[in-house]
CSV table of C-alpha atoms and ligand atoms in Angstrom, one decimal:
chain,number,residue,atom,x,y,z
C,1,MET,CA,-17.9,0.6,73.6
C,2,SER,CA,-14.2,0.1,74.1
C,3,SER,CA,-12.0,3.1,73.4
C,4,LYS,CA,-10.5,1.3,70.4
C,5,ASP,CA,-14.0,1.4,68.8
C,6,TYR,CA,-15.0,4.9,69.9
C,7,SER,CA,-12.2,6.6,67.9
C,8,LEU,CA,-10.3,5.1,64.9
C,9,MET,CA,-7.5,7.6,65.3
C,10,ASP,CA,-4.2,5.8,64.7
C,11,GLY,CA,-1.6,8.5,64.7
C,12,LEU,CA,-0.4,12.1,64.2
C,13,LEU,CA,1.4,12.9,61.0
C,14,CYS,CA,3.3,15.8,59.6
C,15,PRO,CA,2.0,16.5,56.1
C,16,ARG,CA,5.2,18.4,55.2
C,17,CYS,CA,8.0,16.0,56.3
C,18,GLY,CA,6.1,12.8,57.1
C,19,ARG,CA,7.3,12.5,60.7
C,20,GLN,CA,5.0,10.5,62.9
C,21,PHE,CA,4.0,11.5,66.5
C,22,ASP,CA,2.3,9.6,69.3
C,23,PRO,CA,-1.2,11.0,70.0
C,24,GLN,CA,-0.9,9.7,73.6
C,25,ASN,CA,1.5,12.6,74.2
C,26,ILE,CA,0.8,16.3,74.1
C,27,ASN,CA,1.9,17.6,70.7
C,28,THR,CA,2.0,21.0,69.0
C,29,LEU,CA,3.8,21.7,65.7
C,30,CYS,CA,6.2,19.4,64.0
C,31,SER,CA,9.9,20.2,64.5
C,32,CYS,CA,9.8,21.3,60.8
C,33,GLY,CA,7.3,24.0,61.7
C,34,SER,CA,4.3,22.4,60.0
C,35,PRO,CA,0.9,21.8,61.8
C,36,LEU,CA,0.2,18.1,62.5
C,37,LEU,CA,-2.8,16.2,61.1
C,38,VAL,CA,-4.6,13.3,62.8
C,39,SER,CA,-4.7,10.1,60.9
C,40,PHE,CA,-7.4,7.4,61.2
C,41,ASP,CA,-7.5,3.7,60.4
C,42,LEU,CA,-9.6,4.2,57.3
C,43,GLU,CA,-9.2,0.6,56.1
C,44,ARG,CA,-11.0,-0.4,59.2
C,45,ALA,CA,-13.5,2.4,58.8
C,46,LYS,CA,-14.2,1.2,55.3
C,47,ASP,CA,-14.9,-2.3,56.5
C,48,GLU,CA,-16.8,-1.6,59.6
C,49,LEU,CA,-18.6,1.7,59.2
C,50,LYS,CA,-21.7,2.0,57.0
C,51,THR,CA,-23.7,5.2,56.3
C,52,ASP,CA,-26.8,3.5,57.7
C,53,MET,CA,-25.1,3.3,61.1
C,54,LEU,CA,-25.5,7.1,61.5
C,55,LYS,CA,-29.2,6.9,61.4
C,56,GLY,CA,-30.6,7.2,64.9
C,57,ARG,CA,-27.3,8.6,66.4
C,58,GLN,CA,-27.3,11.7,68.4
C,59,ASN,CA,-27.9,14.9,66.6
C,60,SER,CA,-24.5,16.5,67.2
C,61,LEU,CA,-21.1,16.3,65.6
C,62,TRP,CA,-20.3,13.4,68.0
C,63,ARG,CA,-22.3,11.2,65.7
C,64,TYR,CA,-19.0,10.9,63.7
C,65,HIS,CA,-17.0,9.8,66.8
C,66,GLU,CA,-15.1,7.1,64.9
C,67,LEU,CA,-13.6,9.9,62.7
C,68,LEU,CA,-12.9,12.1,65.7
C,69,PRO,CA,-9.8,12.0,67.9
C,70,VAL,CA,-11.4,11.6,71.3
C,71,ARG,CA,-10.7,8.0,72.5
C,72,SER,CA,-13.0,7.7,75.4
C,73,GLU,CA,-16.6,8.9,75.4
C,74,THR,CA,-16.2,9.9,79.0
C,75,ASN,CA,-13.9,12.7,78.0
C,76,VAL,CA,-16.4,14.3,75.6
C,77,VAL,CA,-17.3,17.9,76.5
C,78,SER,CA,-20.5,18.9,74.7
C,79,LEU,CA,-22.9,21.7,74.7
C,80,GLY,CA,-25.0,20.1,71.9
C,81,GLU,CA,-22.9,21.4,68.9
C,82,GLY,CA,-23.3,20.3,65.3
C,83,MET,CA,-25.9,19.1,62.8
C,84,THR,CA,-26.7,22.6,61.9
C,85,PRO,CA,-29.3,23.1,59.1
C,86,LEU,CA,-28.4,23.0,55.4
C,87,LEU,CA,-30.9,25.4,54.0
C,88,ARG,CA,-32.1,25.4,50.4
C,89,ALA,CA,-31.8,29.1,49.4
C,90,ARG,CA,-34.3,29.2,46.5
C,91,ARG,CA,-35.0,32.9,46.4
C,92,LEU,CA,-31.4,34.0,46.9
C,93,GLY,CA,-30.3,31.4,44.4
C,94,GLU,CA,-32.7,32.7,41.8
C,95,LYS,CA,-31.3,36.2,42.3
C,96,LEU,CA,-27.8,35.0,41.8
C,97,GLY,CA,-28.6,32.7,38.9
C,98,VAL,CA,-27.8,29.5,40.7
C,99,GLU,CA,-30.5,26.8,40.7
C,100,LYS,CA,-29.3,24.8,43.6
C,101,LEU,CA,-27.9,27.1,46.2
C,102,MET,CA,-27.6,26.0,49.8
C,103,ILE,CA,-26.6,27.7,53.0
C,104,LYS,CA,-25.0,25.7,55.8
C,105,ASP,CA,-26.1,27.8,58.7
C,106,GLU,CA,-23.6,27.7,61.6
C,107,GLY,CA,-25.4,30.6,63.3
C,108,ILE,CA,-27.4,28.0,65.2
C,109,ILE,CA,-24.7,26.5,67.4
C,110,PRO,CA,-23.4,27.2,70.9
C,111,THR,CA,-21.7,30.7,71.0
C,112,GLY,CA,-23.2,31.4,67.5
C,113,THR,CA,-20.2,30.5,65.4
C,114,PHE,CA,-18.8,27.3,64.0
C,115,LYS,CA,-15.8,27.9,66.3
C,116,ALA,CA,-17.8,25.8,68.8
C,117,ARG,CA,-16.9,22.7,66.7
C,118,GLY,CA,-13.2,23.2,67.1
C,119,ALA,CA,-13.5,24.1,70.7
C,120,ALA,CA,-15.7,21.1,71.6
C,121,VAL,CA,-13.2,18.6,70.1
C,122,GLY,CA,-10.1,20.5,71.2
C,123,ILE,CA,-11.2,20.9,74.8
C,124,SER,CA,-12.4,17.2,74.9
C,125,ARG,CA,-8.9,16.2,73.8
C,126,ALA,CA,-7.3,18.5,76.2
C,127,VAL,CA,-9.3,16.8,79.0
C,128,GLU,CA,-8.2,13.4,77.7
C,129,LEU,CA,-4.5,14.5,77.7
C,130,GLY,CA,-4.8,15.9,81.3
C,131,ILE,CA,-4.2,19.5,80.3
C,132,MET,CA,-5.4,21.9,83.0
C,133,LYS,CA,-4.6,25.4,81.7
C,134,ILE,CA,-4.8,26.8,78.2
C,135,VAL,CA,-3.9,30.1,76.5
C,136,MET,CA,-5.1,31.3,73.1
C,137,PRO,CA,-4.9,34.4,70.8
C,138,THR,CA,-8.1,35.1,69.0
C,139,ASN,CA,-10.0,37.6,66.9
C,140,GLY,CA,-12.9,37.0,69.3
C,141,ASN,CA,-15.2,34.1,68.2
C,142,ALA,CA,-12.7,31.4,68.9
C,143,GLY,CA,-11.9,32.8,72.3
C,144,ALA,CA,-15.6,32.9,73.2
C,145,ALA,CA,-16.1,29.3,72.1
C,146,TRP,CA,-13.0,27.9,73.8
C,147,SER,CA,-13.9,29.8,77.0
C,148,VAL,CA,-17.3,28.2,77.3
C,149,TYR,CA,-16.1,24.7,76.6
C,150,ALA,CA,-13.2,25.1,79.0
C,151,ALA,CA,-15.6,26.4,81.6
C,152,LYS,CA,-17.8,23.3,81.1
C,153,ALA,CA,-14.7,21.1,81.5
C,154,GLY,CA,-13.3,23.0,84.5
C,155,LEU,CA,-10.1,24.2,82.7
C,156,GLU,CA,-8.4,27.5,83.4
C,157,THR,CA,-8.4,29.8,80.3
C,158,TYR,CA,-6.3,32.7,79.3
C,159,ILE,CA,-7.5,34.7,76.2
C,160,VAL,CA,-5.6,37.4,74.4
C,161,MET,CA,-7.5,39.4,71.7
C,162,PRO,CA,-7.2,42.7,69.9
C,163,GLU,CA,-9.0,45.5,71.7
C,164,THR,CA,-10.8,46.2,68.4
C,165,ALA,CA,-12.5,42.7,68.6
C,166,PRO,CA,-16.3,42.7,69.0
C,167,HIS,CA,-17.4,43.6,72.5
C,168,VAL,CA,-19.9,40.7,72.6
C,169,THR,CA,-17.0,38.1,72.3
C,170,MET,CA,-15.2,39.8,75.2
C,171,ALA,CA,-18.4,39.6,77.3
C,172,GLU,CA,-18.7,35.9,76.4
C,173,CYS,CA,-15.1,35.2,77.6
C,174,VAL,CA,-15.7,37.1,80.9
C,175,ALA,CA,-19.1,35.4,81.5
C,176,ALA,CA,-17.4,32.1,81.1
C,177,GLY,CA,-14.8,33.0,83.7
C,178,ALA,CA,-11.8,33.2,81.4
C,179,HIS,CA,-8.9,35.5,82.1
C,180,LEU,CA,-9.2,38.0,79.2
C,181,TYR,CA,-6.5,40.4,78.0
C,182,LEU,CA,-6.9,43.0,75.3
C,183,VAL,CA,-4.0,44.1,73.1
C,184,ASP,CA,-3.4,47.2,71.2
C,185,GLY,CA,-2.5,45.3,68.0
C,186,LEU,CA,-3.5,42.5,65.7
C,187,ILE,CA,-4.2,38.8,66.2
C,188,SER,CA,-0.5,38.2,65.3
C,189,ASP,CA,0.5,40.4,68.2
C,190,ALA,CA,-1.9,38.5,70.5
C,191,GLY,CA,-0.3,35.3,69.2
C,192,LYS,CA,3.2,36.5,70.3
C,193,ILE,CA,1.9,37.4,73.8
C,194,ALA,CA,0.1,34.1,74.1
C,195,GLY,CA,3.3,32.2,73.0
C,196,ARG,CA,5.4,34.0,75.7
C,197,ALA,CA,2.8,33.3,78.4
C,198,ALA,CA,2.7,29.6,77.4
C,199,ALA,CA,6.5,29.3,77.8
C,200,GLU,CA,6.6,31.3,81.0
C,201,PHE,CA,3.6,29.9,82.9
C,202,GLY,CA,3.3,26.4,81.4
C,203,LEU,CA,0.0,27.0,79.7
C,204,PHE,CA,-1.0,24.9,76.8
C,205,ASP,CA,-1.0,27.1,73.6
C,206,VAL,CA,-4.2,26.2,71.6
C,207,SER,CA,-3.5,28.8,68.8
C,208,THR,CA,-4.9,27.9,65.4
C,209,LEU,CA,-3.2,24.7,64.1
C,210,LYS,CA,-0.6,24.7,66.9
C,211,GLU,CA,-3.1,22.3,68.5
C,212,PRO,CA,-3.9,19.4,66.1
C,213,TYR,CA,-7.4,18.6,67.2
C,214,ARG,CA,-9.6,21.6,66.6
C,215,ILE,CA,-9.3,20.9,62.8
C,216,GLU,CA,-11.0,17.6,63.5
C,217,GLY,CA,-14.0,19.4,65.0
C,218,LYS,CA,-14.2,21.7,62.0
C,219,LYS,CA,-14.0,18.8,59.7
C,220,THR,CA,-17.4,17.8,60.8
C,221,MET,CA,-18.9,20.6,58.7
C,222,GLY,CA,-17.8,18.7,55.7
C,223,LEU,CA,-19.1,15.4,57.0
C,224,GLU,CA,-22.5,17.0,57.8
C,225,ILE,CA,-22.8,18.6,54.4
C,226,LEU,CA,-22.2,15.3,52.7
C,227,GLU,CA,-24.6,13.4,55.0
C,228,GLN,CA,-27.3,16.0,54.6
C,229,LEU,CA,-27.0,15.7,50.8
C,230,SER,CA,-27.3,11.9,51.2
C,231,TRP,CA,-23.6,11.5,50.1
C,232,ASN,CA,-24.3,13.3,46.8
C,233,VAL,CA,-21.2,15.5,46.4
C,234,PRO,CA,-22.0,19.2,45.8
C,235,ASP,CA,-20.1,20.9,42.9
C,236,VAL,CA,-18.8,23.8,45.0
C,237,ILE,CA,-18.4,24.7,48.6
C,238,LEU,CA,-17.5,28.3,49.5
C,239,TYR,CA,-15.8,29.1,52.8
C,240,PRO,CA,-14.8,32.4,54.3
C,241,THR,CA,-11.1,31.9,55.0
C,242,GLY,CA,-9.1,33.4,57.8
C,243,GLY,CA,-6.8,30.8,59.4
C,244,GLY,CA,-8.3,28.4,57.0
C,245,VAL,CA,-8.9,25.6,59.5
C,246,GLY,CA,-12.5,25.1,58.2
C,247,LEU,CA,-11.4,24.8,54.6
C,248,ILE,CA,-8.5,22.4,55.5
C,249,GLY,CA,-11.0,20.5,57.7
C,250,ILE,CA,-13.6,20.2,54.9
C,251,HIS,CA,-10.9,19.0,52.5
C,252,LYS,CA,-9.8,16.4,55.0
C,253,ALA,CA,-13.3,15.2,55.5
C,254,VAL,CA,-13.8,14.8,51.8
C,255,LYS,CA,-10.5,12.9,51.4
C,256,GLU,CA,-11.4,10.5,54.3
C,257,LEU,CA,-14.9,9.8,53.0
C,258,THR,CA,-13.4,9.2,49.5
C,259,GLU,CA,-11.0,6.7,51.0
C,260,MET,CA,-13.8,5.0,52.8
C,261,GLY,CA,-15.7,4.7,49.6
C,262,TRP,CA,-18.7,6.9,50.8
C,263,ILE,CA,-18.2,9.5,48.1
C,264,ASP,CA,-16.7,9.3,44.7
C,265,ARG,CA,-15.5,12.8,43.9
C,266,MET,CA,-14.4,16.1,45.4
C,267,PRO,CA,-16.3,19.4,45.6
C,268,ARG,CA,-14.4,22.4,44.2
C,269,LEU,CA,-13.4,24.3,47.3
C,270,VAL,CA,-13.4,28.1,47.3
C,271,ALA,CA,-11.6,30.3,49.8
C,272,VAL,CA,-13.4,33.6,50.1
C,273,GLN,CA,-11.6,36.6,51.6
C,274,SER,CA,-12.1,40.4,52.0
C,275,THR,CA,-10.2,42.7,49.7
C,276,GLY,CA,-8.9,44.3,53.0
C,277,CYS,CA,-7.1,41.0,53.9
C,278,SER,CA,-6.6,38.5,51.1
C,279,PRO,CA,-3.2,36.8,51.4
C,280,VAL,CA,-4.7,33.5,50.2
C,281,VAL,CA,-6.2,35.0,47.1
C,282,LYS,CA,-2.9,36.8,46.3
C,283,ALA,CA,-0.9,33.5,46.7
C,284,TRP,CA,-3.5,31.5,44.6
C,285,GLU,CA,-3.3,34.1,41.8
C,286,LYS,CA,0.5,33.6,41.7
C,287,HIS,CA,0.2,29.8,41.9
C,288,ALA,CA,2.3,30.0,45.1
C,289,ARG,CA,2.2,27.5,48.0
C,290,GLU,CA,2.7,30.0,50.7
C,291,CYS,CA,1.2,33.4,51.6
C,292,GLU,CA,2.9,36.6,52.2
C,293,PHE,CA,2.1,38.7,55.3
C,294,TRP,CA,-0.8,41.1,54.4
C,295,GLU,CA,0.2,44.6,55.7
C,296,LYS,CA,-2.4,46.8,57.5
C,297,SER,CA,-5.2,44.2,57.1
C,298,MET,CA,-8.7,45.5,57.8
C,299,THR,CA,-12.2,44.2,57.2
C,300,VAL,CA,-15.6,44.2,58.8
C,301,ALA,CA,-15.5,40.4,58.7
C,302,PHE,CA,-13.1,40.3,61.6
C,303,GLY,CA,-13.1,36.4,61.7
C,304,ILE,CA,-11.2,36.4,58.4
C,305,ASN,CA,-8.8,39.1,59.3
C,306,VAL,CA,-5.7,36.9,59.4
C,307,PRO,CA,-2.7,38.5,57.7
C,308,LYS,CA,-0.7,35.3,57.4
C,309,PRO,CA,-2.3,32.0,58.1
C,310,LEU,CA,-0.1,29.3,59.7
C,311,GLY,CA,-1.7,26.6,57.6
C,312,ASP,CA,-1.3,28.5,54.3
C,313,THR,CA,0.3,25.6,52.4
C,314,LEU,CA,-2.6,23.3,53.5
C,315,ILE,CA,-5.2,25.9,52.5
C,316,LEU,CA,-3.6,26.3,49.0
C,317,ASP,CA,-3.2,22.5,48.6
C,318,ALA,CA,-6.9,22.1,49.3
C,319,ILE,CA,-7.8,24.6,46.6
C,320,TYR,CA,-5.4,23.2,44.0
C,321,GLU,CA,-6.3,19.6,44.7
C,322,SER,CA,-10.0,20.2,44.5
C,323,ASP,CA,-9.7,22.4,41.3
C,324,GLY,CA,-11.1,25.2,43.4
C,325,CYS,CA,-10.2,28.9,43.5
C,326,ALA,CA,-9.8,31.9,45.8
C,327,VAL,CA,-11.8,35.1,45.5
C,328,SER,CA,-11.8,38.4,47.4
C,329,VAL,CA,-14.9,40.6,47.9
C,330,THR,CA,-15.2,44.2,49.2
C,331,ASP,CA,-16.6,45.0,52.6
C,332,GLU,CA,-19.3,47.1,50.9
C,333,ASP,CA,-20.5,44.1,48.9
C,334,ILE,CA,-20.4,42.0,52.1
C,335,MET,CA,-22.7,44.4,53.9
C,336,SER,CA,-25.1,44.5,51.0
C,337,ALA,CA,-25.1,40.6,50.7
C,338,GLN,CA,-25.9,40.4,54.4
C,339,ARG,CA,-29.1,42.5,53.8
C,340,THR,CA,-30.0,40.5,50.6
C,341,ALA,CA,-29.7,37.2,52.4
C,342,GLY,CA,-31.7,38.5,55.3
C,343,ARG,CA,-34.4,39.8,53.0
C,344,LEU,CA,-34.6,36.8,50.7
C,345,GLU,CA,-33.9,33.9,53.0
C,346,GLY,CA,-34.5,35.1,56.6
C,347,VAL,CA,-31.0,34.3,57.5
C,348,PHE,CA,-29.1,37.0,59.4
C,349,MET,CA,-25.7,36.1,58.3
C,350,CYS,CA,-22.4,37.1,59.8
C,351,PRO,CA,-20.3,39.3,57.5
C,352,GLU,CA,-17.9,36.3,56.9
C,353,GLY,CA,-20.9,34.2,55.7
C,354,ALA,CA,-22.2,37.1,53.6
C,355,ALA,CA,-18.8,37.2,51.9
C,356,THR,CA,-19.5,33.7,50.5
C,357,VAL,CA,-22.8,34.8,49.1
C,358,THR,CA,-21.1,37.8,47.4
C,359,ALA,CA,-18.5,35.3,46.0
C,360,VAL,CA,-21.2,33.1,44.6
C,361,GLY,CA,-22.6,36.1,42.6
C,362,LYS,CA,-19.1,37.0,41.3
C,363,LEU,CA,-18.2,33.4,40.3
C,364,ARG,CA,-21.6,33.0,38.6
C,365,GLU,CA,-21.1,36.2,36.7
C,366,ASN,CA,-17.7,35.2,35.4
C,367,GLY,CA,-18.9,31.7,34.6
C,368,TRP,CA,-16.8,29.8,37.1
C,369,ILE,CA,-20.0,28.5,38.7
C,370,GLU,CA,-22.6,27.1,36.2
C,371,LYS,CA,-26.3,27.7,36.5
C,372,GLY,CA,-27.2,24.1,37.3
C,373,GLU,CA,-24.5,23.3,39.8
C,374,THR,CA,-25.1,22.5,43.4
C,375,VAL,CA,-23.4,25.2,45.5
C,376,VAL,CA,-23.0,25.3,49.3
C,377,ALA,CA,-22.2,28.6,51.0
C,378,LEU,CA,-21.0,28.4,54.5
C,379,ASN,CA,-22.6,30.9,56.9
C,380,THR,CA,-20.0,30.5,59.7
C,381,GLY,CA,-21.8,32.5,62.3
C,382,ALA,CA,-24.9,34.4,63.5
C,383,GLY,CA,-25.4,38.0,62.4
C,384,ILE,CA,-26.7,38.8,65.9
C,385,LYS,CA,-23.1,38.6,67.1
C,386,TYR,CA,-22.4,41.6,64.8
C,387,PRO,CA,-25.3,44.0,65.7
C,388,ASP,CA,-23.4,47.0,64.4
C,389,THR,CA,-23.1,45.7,60.8
C,390,VAL,CA,-26.7,46.6,60.1
C,391,SER,CA,-27.7,50.3,60.6
C,392,VAL,CA,-31.2,50.8,61.9
C,393,GLU,CA,-32.5,53.9,60.2
C,394,VAL,CA,-36.2,53.8,60.7
C,395,PRO,CA,-39.0,56.2,61.6
C,396,HIS,CA,-39.5,57.1,65.3
C,397,LEU,CA,-43.1,57.4,66.4
C,398,LYS,CA,-45.0,59.0,69.2
C,399,PRO,CA,-47.7,56.7,70.7
C,400,ALA,CA,-50.4,58.7,68.9
C,401,ASP,CA,-48.7,58.5,65.5
C,402,SER,CA,-49.7,56.0,62.8
C,403,ILE,CA,-47.7,53.9,60.4
C,404,GLN,CA,-47.5,55.1,56.8
C,405,SER,CA,-47.9,52.2,54.5
I,501,PLP,C1,-12.9,32.3,62.5
I,501,PLP,C2,-14.0,32.6,61.6
I,501,PLP,C3,-13.8,32.4,60.2
I,501,PLP,C4,-12.6,31.9,59.6
I,501,PLP,O1,-12.3,30.6,60.0
I,501,PLP,P1,-10.9,29.8,59.7
I,501,PLP,O2,-11.3,28.4,59.8
I,501,PLP,O3,-10.0,30.3,60.7
I,501,PLP,O4,-10.5,30.2,58.3
I,501,PLP,C5,-14.9,32.6,59.5
I,501,PLP,N1,-16.1,33.1,60.0
I,501,PLP,C6,-16.2,33.3,61.3
I,501,PLP,C7,-17.6,33.8,61.8
I,501,PLP,C8,-15.2,33.1,62.2
I,501,PLP,O5,-15.3,33.3,63.5
I,502,ZN,ZN1,7.4,18.0,59.8
């Protein structure tokens, strides 16, 4: 397959000022400060791609390679990511009063979170562009994912994360041979350190949205949900929103599929945040197009602890354009939803994923979600990466003791 066929990428575009960039070059943000988005030749996609063509393709996100930015298959760095299960959650749905509730379970993916999608595509593009050294600030999961894909590709990786990040993600970085630094501060502080290191040592800064390709990887969650539903558009998709890349990605997927004529409407997109850090909810409630910095942010769902997302305008646009909404839920409710989902569906959700379940309940209660609607809740990661979120208070036995039933 020639590289012109493997990817239909035809440019890089600034969604704010419309400036075009050449994807042959290494690009970061637009000169106006906005993240860049990849564009594809969707006319050609419409003519040449058919849904049937996907049948029989490999069971990973690379099945959508025409809609991904990697031009040559030889540059693909893969650990088998994507095509995670879309589970029908009957018992949980019944409890929440939603007839057709589904959980997209990203817990079953390399490194246990959907961050693997962004890392697989981002690292593959870095390889394609000849980048050798990367630096990234992270709350933990992204650092782990980028470290393992960088290791597979033979890239040198510098990771900066808050010292309060989960220990398991630090171990993943170290195990993958990354240079890990812990900072006494937030991800925003880690971002400043990474930015300085990038300038000083010529490292490529792959911070959220400063690098235009990881969003394409995350976009595949949207493509998969639609394919798994046989191109029947669900009414609502709920996403735990931190930097918002996943939400922006799903929105982009839906728009591209619409232009290709594969789907005919848009799901309502819901950004779910914790009450301990909800800049997107606050902005949405004020009908604003930008977020304000959330002071002293704190939540058990550390993957969505982002006080001011760089892509705030894109997140809010995705919500407004899709007739969606933004909701915040308490950490207490998140922990309780985590237990409920485990008990009723056998899915050990990460707290971020459990937040979407809580939000389904809230939005069903206030009528925003109707009983018969098809609802997809994203479980963005595996609960086993957060072992301390479930307290184990159980009887301790001596070998001669028996179980009381
Ligand atoms: C990073 C992360 C999120 C938030 O993702 P964004 O795309 O940055 O909004 C949600 N859940 C988990 C488990 C994460 O690691
Ligand atoms: Zn611009």
